[in-house]
Amino acid sequence: MHDLLLPRPFLKWAGGKTQLTNALLERMPVHFNTYHEPFVGSGALFFRLYRERKIKHAILSDINSELIDTYLAIRDNVQEVIQLLSEFPHNEKFYYEIREQDPWKMSLAERAARMIYLNKTGYNGLYRVNRQGKFNVPFGRYKRPKYLDRDNLLAVSNALKKVEILCTPFHTVTERAKPGDWVYFDPPYVPVSQTSNFTSYHASGFGMQEQEKLRDRCIELSRVNVYITLSNSDTDIIRSLYAVSGFYMDRVLANRAINSNAAKRGKIAEVIITNYPVKRSVLPCLFDQQLPHLVFQAQLPTKVDTILMKK
């Protein structure tokens, strides 16, 4: 019998946080209200929080409409998704046939089943689209890919029942964040080399301008007492962007979950950025015990504040 309290990510995802969840949990706020994840991807941190009963309310979002539709289908119509997956054969001919089909001419459940199947049987578990937004990953050479995990899909459906799921840009959806809420940003990473760019999970990409907008949004949320946690690659660009008074940065090592070369799936350096100190001995002095949210200390305007005021 499956355990409905133990959902796990149902998709492979470039930048997925399964390998980083321990480090993220060590740095999570002691108390928070609603959990927001605007770049949900595989949802690794959300599912970990759910399994450990650390979450009561959640808003999950992404701009990838096929991804969000898959979450919605599993939440609202998981039995049909399971039935469709059970009928899919595993062979190269069927893979390319279903890959070429227009997902927007399918039902929600059909679109979700297609997404899961292509994700689990495509080359190296990549989700990648071209400039026209068309999935273009070739067939993967797996002997027995597990694209139907009935027990986990049921557990995921149960975990998502009371979760709000939206297809919305990060700067729009986080307008709903209130004092005491926790927002975890896991954007497409700044590439550490010319060959490690994973931003093509969406046709529009995620360039430097978007990274700067995200930094600005983090500052704005901090001003209204919202907890911020953000992860990205450990690069000079990111360290410079988040050299902000009141922000804290930790360097951590994480495994590459997806790489075409197995030898390159080793540990890489990443940074976890928060707008609160993570040492437990420091945290209590920052809380007003009568309120459920963090009370930020008054600070003088920083150089980033000055930049924002000029915009």
Coordinates of C-alpha atoms in Angstrom, one line a residue:
M1 CA 0.0 0.0 0.0
H2 CA 1.3 3.4 -0.9
D3 CA 1.7 6.1 1.8
L4 CA -0.2 9.2 0.9
L5 CA 2.1 11.2 3.2
L6 CA 5.2 10.5 1.2
P7 CA 5.0 12.2 -2.2
R8 CA 8.2 12.7 -4.2
P9 CA 9.0 14.7 -7.4
F10 CA 7.2 13.0 -10.3
L11 CA 9.4 14.6 -13.0
K12 CA 13.1 14.9 -13.7
W13 CA 14.0 18.6 -14.0
A14 CA 17.1 20.5 -14.9
G15 CA 18.0 22.4 -11.7
G16 CA 15.8 20.2 -9.6
K17 CA 16.5 20.6 -5.9
T18 CA 16.4 17.0 -4.7
Q19 CA 20.1 17.1 -4.0
L20 CA 19.9 20.5 -2.2
T21 CA 16.9 20.0 0.0
N22 CA 18.9 19.2 3.2
A23 CA 20.8 22.4 2.9
L24 CA 17.6 24.4 2.2
L25 CA 15.8 22.9 5.2
E26 CA 18.8 23.8 7.4
R27 CA 18.3 27.4 6.3
M28 CA 14.5 27.6 6.3
P29 CA 12.7 30.1 8.6
V30 CA 11.8 28.8 12.1
H31 CA 8.2 30.0 11.6
F32 CA 6.4 31.0 8.4
N33 CA 2.8 31.3 7.1
T34 CA 2.2 30.5 3.4
Y35 CA 4.9 28.9 1.4
H36 CA 5.4 30.3 -2.1
E37 CA 7.5 28.7 -4.9
P38 CA 7.4 30.8 -8.1
F39 CA 9.8 28.5 -10.1
V40 CA 8.3 25.2 -9.0
G41 CA 9.9 22.9 -11.5
S42 CA 10.0 19.4 -10.0
G43 CA 8.7 20.7 -6.6
A44 CA 11.5 18.9 -4.7
L45 CA 11.5 21.3 -1.8
F46 CA 7.7 21.5 -1.6
F47 CA 7.3 17.7 -1.4
R48 CA 10.1 17.5 1.2
L49 CA 8.4 20.1 3.3
Y50 CA 5.1 18.3 2.9
R51 CA 6.6 14.9 3.9
E52 CA 8.0 16.4 7.0
R53 CA 4.8 18.2 7.9
K54 CA 6.4 21.6 7.8
I55 CA 3.9 23.3 5.5
K56 CA 0.2 24.3 5.9
H57 CA -0.5 26.5 3.0
A58 CA 1.3 26.8 -0.3
I59 CA 1.2 28.6 -3.7
L60 CA 3.1 26.9 -6.4
S61 CA 3.7 28.6 -9.8
D62 CA 5.8 28.6 -12.9
I63 CA 5.6 30.2 -16.4
N64 CA 5.9 26.8 -18.1
S65 CA 2.2 26.2 -18.9
E66 CA 2.7 22.5 -19.8
L67 CA 4.4 21.9 -16.4
I68 CA 1.6 23.7 -14.5
D69 CA -1.1 21.9 -16.5
T70 CA 0.6 18.6 -15.4
Y71 CA 0.4 19.6 -11.8
L72 CA -3.3 20.6 -12.2
A73 CA -4.1 17.3 -14.0
I74 CA -2.5 15.2 -11.2
R75 CA -4.2 17.2 -8.5
D76 CA -7.7 17.1 -10.1
N77 CA -7.8 14.1 -12.4
V78 CA -5.0 11.7 -11.4
Q79 CA -6.8 8.5 -12.2
E80 CA -7.2 9.5 -15.9
V81 CA -3.5 10.4 -16.0
I82 CA -2.6 7.0 -14.6
Q83 CA -4.9 5.2 -17.0
L84 CA -3.4 6.9 -20.0
L85 CA 0.2 6.2 -18.9
S86 CA -0.7 2.6 -18.4
E87 CA -1.6 2.4 -22.1
F88 CA 1.6 4.0 -23.4
P89 CA 4.1 1.5 -24.9
H90 CA 7.8 2.1 -24.5
N91 CA 9.4 2.2 -27.9
E92 CA 11.1 4.8 -30.1
K93 CA 8.3 4.9 -32.7
F94 CA 5.7 5.8 -30.1
Y95 CA 8.0 8.4 -28.5
Y96 CA 8.4 10.4 -31.6
E97 CA 4.7 10.1 -32.5
I98 CA 3.6 11.5 -29.2
R99 CA 6.4 14.1 -29.2
E100 CA 5.1 15.5 -32.5
Q101 CA 1.5 15.8 -31.4
D102 CA 0.3 19.2 -30.5
P103 CA -0.3 19.2 -26.7
W104 CA -2.7 22.1 -27.0
K105 CA -5.1 19.9 -28.9
M106 CA -5.2 17.4 -26.1
S107 CA -7.2 17.3 -22.9
L108 CA -5.6 18.3 -19.6
A109 CA -5.0 14.7 -18.6
E110 CA -3.6 13.7 -22.0
R111 CA -1.3 16.7 -21.9
A112 CA 0.0 15.7 -18.5
A113 CA 0.5 12.0 -19.5
R114 CA 2.4 13.1 -22.5
M115 CA 4.6 15.4 -20.4
I116 CA 5.4 12.7 -17.9
Y117 CA 6.1 10.1 -20.6
L118 CA 8.4 12.3 -22.6
N119 CA 10.2 13.4 -19.4
K120 CA 10.8 9.9 -18.3
T121 CA 11.7 8.3 -21.6
G122 CA 13.5 11.2 -23.3
Y123 CA 17.3 11.6 -23.5
N124 CA 18.7 12.1 -20.0
G125 CA 15.4 13.3 -18.5
L126 CA 15.7 16.7 -20.1
Y127 CA 12.8 19.1 -20.6
R128 CA 13.9 21.4 -23.4
V129 CA 12.0 23.5 -26.0
N130 CA 13.1 25.4 -29.1
R131 CA 12.3 29.0 -29.8
Q132 CA 8.9 28.1 -31.1
G133 CA 8.2 26.4 -27.7
K134 CA 8.2 22.9 -29.2
F135 CA 9.7 20.0 -27.2
N136 CA 12.8 18.8 -29.0
V137 CA 14.5 16.2 -26.8
P138 CA 15.5 13.0 -28.6
F139 CA 14.5 9.4 -27.5
G140 CA 16.4 8.1 -24.5
R141 CA 18.0 4.7 -24.4
Y142 CA 16.4 3.2 -21.3
K143 CA 15.7 -0.4 -20.8
R144 CA 12.9 0.0 -18.3
P145 CA 12.0 3.6 -17.7
K146 CA 9.4 4.0 -14.9
Y147 CA 7.0 6.5 -16.5
L148 CA 4.1 5.1 -14.5
D149 CA 4.6 5.3 -10.8
R150 CA 1.0 4.9 -9.7
D151 CA 1.7 5.1 -5.9
N152 CA 3.7 8.3 -6.2
L153 CA 1.2 10.0 -8.5
L154 CA -1.6 9.2 -6.0
A155 CA 0.5 10.6 -3.2
V156 CA 1.3 13.7 -5.2
S157 CA -2.3 14.2 -6.0
N158 CA -3.2 14.0 -2.3
A159 CA -0.4 16.5 -1.4
L160 CA -1.7 19.0 -4.0
K161 CA -5.3 18.9 -3.0
K162 CA -5.3 22.2 -1.0
V163 CA -2.5 23.8 -2.9
E164 CA -3.0 26.8 -5.2
I165 CA -1.3 26.2 -8.6
L166 CA -0.8 29.0 -11.0
C167 CA 0.9 29.7 -14.3
T168 CA 2.1 33.2 -13.5
P169 CA 5.5 35.1 -13.7
F170 CA 7.4 35.4 -10.5
H171 CA 7.0 39.1 -10.1
T172 CA 3.3 38.9 -10.4
V173 CA 2.5 35.9 -8.2
T174 CA 4.7 37.2 -5.4
E175 CA 2.6 40.3 -5.1
R176 CA 0.4 38.1 -2.9
A177 CA 3.1 37.4 -0.4
K178 CA 2.3 38.8 3.0
P179 CA 4.4 39.5 6.1
G180 CA 5.5 36.2 7.6
D181 CA 5.2 34.2 4.4
W182 CA 8.2 32.4 2.9
V183 CA 9.2 32.6 -0.7
Y184 CA 11.7 30.2 -2.2
F185 CA 13.1 31.4 -5.6
D186 CA 14.8 28.7 -7.7
P187 CA 15.2 30.5 -11.0
P188 CA 17.1 29.2 -14.1
Y189 CA 20.7 29.5 -13.0
V190 CA 23.3 31.8 -14.3
P191 CA 25.5 29.5 -16.4
V192 CA 28.9 28.7 -15.0
S193 CA 30.2 28.1 -18.6
Q194 CA 29.0 28.5 -22.1
T195 CA 27.9 24.9 -22.3
S196 CA 25.9 24.7 -19.1
N197 CA 22.9 26.9 -19.9
F198 CA 19.6 25.3 -18.8
T199 CA 17.4 28.3 -19.4
S200 CA 15.7 26.8 -22.4
Y201 CA 13.1 25.0 -20.3
H202 CA 10.9 27.9 -21.6
A203 CA 11.0 29.4 -25.0
S204 CA 11.5 32.9 -23.7
G205 CA 14.6 32.0 -21.7
F206 CA 15.8 33.8 -18.5
G207 CA 18.6 36.2 -19.1
M208 CA 20.5 38.8 -17.1
Q209 CA 17.6 41.3 -17.2
E210 CA 15.4 38.8 -15.6
Q211 CA 18.0 38.0 -13.0
E212 CA 18.2 41.7 -12.1
K213 CA 14.4 42.0 -11.9
L214 CA 14.4 39.0 -9.5
R215 CA 17.0 40.6 -7.3
D216 CA 14.9 43.8 -7.2
R217 CA 11.8 41.7 -6.3
C218 CA 13.7 40.1 -3.4
I219 CA 14.5 43.5 -2.0
E220 CA 11.0 44.7 -2.4
L221 CA 9.6 41.6 -0.5
S222 CA 12.2 42.1 2.2
R223 CA 10.9 45.6 2.9
V224 CA 7.4 44.1 3.7
N225 CA 8.8 41.4 6.1
V226 CA 8.6 38.4 3.7
Y227 CA 11.2 35.7 4.2
I228 CA 13.3 35.1 1.1
T229 CA 15.4 32.1 0.2
L230 CA 17.1 31.9 -3.2
S231 CA 19.5 29.5 -4.8
N232 CA 21.7 30.0 -7.8
S233 CA 25.1 29.1 -9.2
D234 CA 28.1 30.4 -7.3
T235 CA 29.3 33.0 -9.8
D236 CA 30.7 36.5 -9.6
I237 CA 27.5 37.7 -11.3
I238 CA 25.2 36.3 -8.6
R239 CA 27.6 37.4 -5.7
S240 CA 27.6 40.9 -7.1
L241 CA 23.8 41.1 -7.6
Y242 CA 23.1 40.0 -4.1
A243 CA 25.7 42.0 -2.3
V244 CA 22.9 43.7 -0.5
S245 CA 22.8 44.8 3.2
G246 CA 20.6 42.4 5.1
F247 CA 21.1 39.5 2.7
Y248 CA 23.2 36.4 3.7
M249 CA 25.0 34.1 1.3
D250 CA 26.2 30.5 1.9
R251 CA 28.2 28.5 -0.5
V252 CA 27.1 24.8 -0.8
L253 CA 28.0 21.8 -2.9
A254 CA 25.2 20.0 -4.8
N255 CA 25.2 17.1 -7.3
R256 CA 24.3 17.7 -10.9
A257 CA 21.1 15.8 -11.4
I258 CA 21.1 16.1 -15.2
N259 CA 24.1 16.0 -17.5
S260 CA 24.6 14.1 -20.8
N261 CA 28.1 13.0 -19.6
A262 CA 27.8 10.8 -16.5
A263 CA 31.3 11.7 -15.5
K264 CA 30.2 15.3 -15.1
R265 CA 27.4 14.6 -12.7
G266 CA 29.6 15.5 -9.7
K267 CA 29.3 18.2 -7.2
I268 CA 29.1 21.8 -8.2
A269 CA 29.2 25.0 -6.1
E270 CA 25.9 26.9 -5.6
V271 CA 24.9 29.7 -3.3
I272 CA 21.9 29.9 -1.0
I273 CA 20.8 33.4 -0.3
T274 CA 18.5 34.5 2.5
N275 CA 17.3 37.8 3.9
Y276 CA 17.6 36.4 7.5
P277 CA 20.5 34.9 9.4
V278 CA 20.4 31.1 9.5
K279 CA 22.2 30.5 12.8
R280 CA 19.6 29.3 15.2
S281 CA 21.3 31.1 18.0
V282 CA 20.8 34.4 16.2
L283 CA 17.2 33.9 15.0
P284 CA 15.2 34.3 18.3
C285 CA 16.4 37.9 18.8
L286 CA 14.8 38.9 15.5
F287 CA 11.3 37.8 16.4
D288 CA 8.5 39.6 18.1
Q289 CA 6.9 36.7 20.0
Q290 CA 3.5 38.3 19.7
L291 CA 3.6 38.2 15.9
P292 CA 4.0 35.2 13.5
H293 CA 6.4 37.1 11.2
L294 CA 9.9 38.4 11.2
V295 CA 10.5 41.9 12.5
F296 CA 13.2 43.4 10.4
Q297 CA 15.6 45.8 12.0
A298 CA 15.6 49.4 10.6
Q299 CA 18.5 49.8 8.2
L300 CA 20.0 52.8 6.4
P301 CA 19.5 52.9 2.6
T302 CA 21.9 50.6 0.8
K303 CA 23.5 51.2 -2.6
V304 CA 20.8 48.8 -4.0
D305 CA 18.0 50.9 -2.4
T306 CA 19.5 53.9 -4.1
I307 CA 19.4 52.0 -7.5
L308 CA 15.8 51.1 -7.0
M309 CA 14.7 54.6 -6.0
K310 CA 16.2 55.9 -9.2
K311 CA 14.2 53.5 -11.4

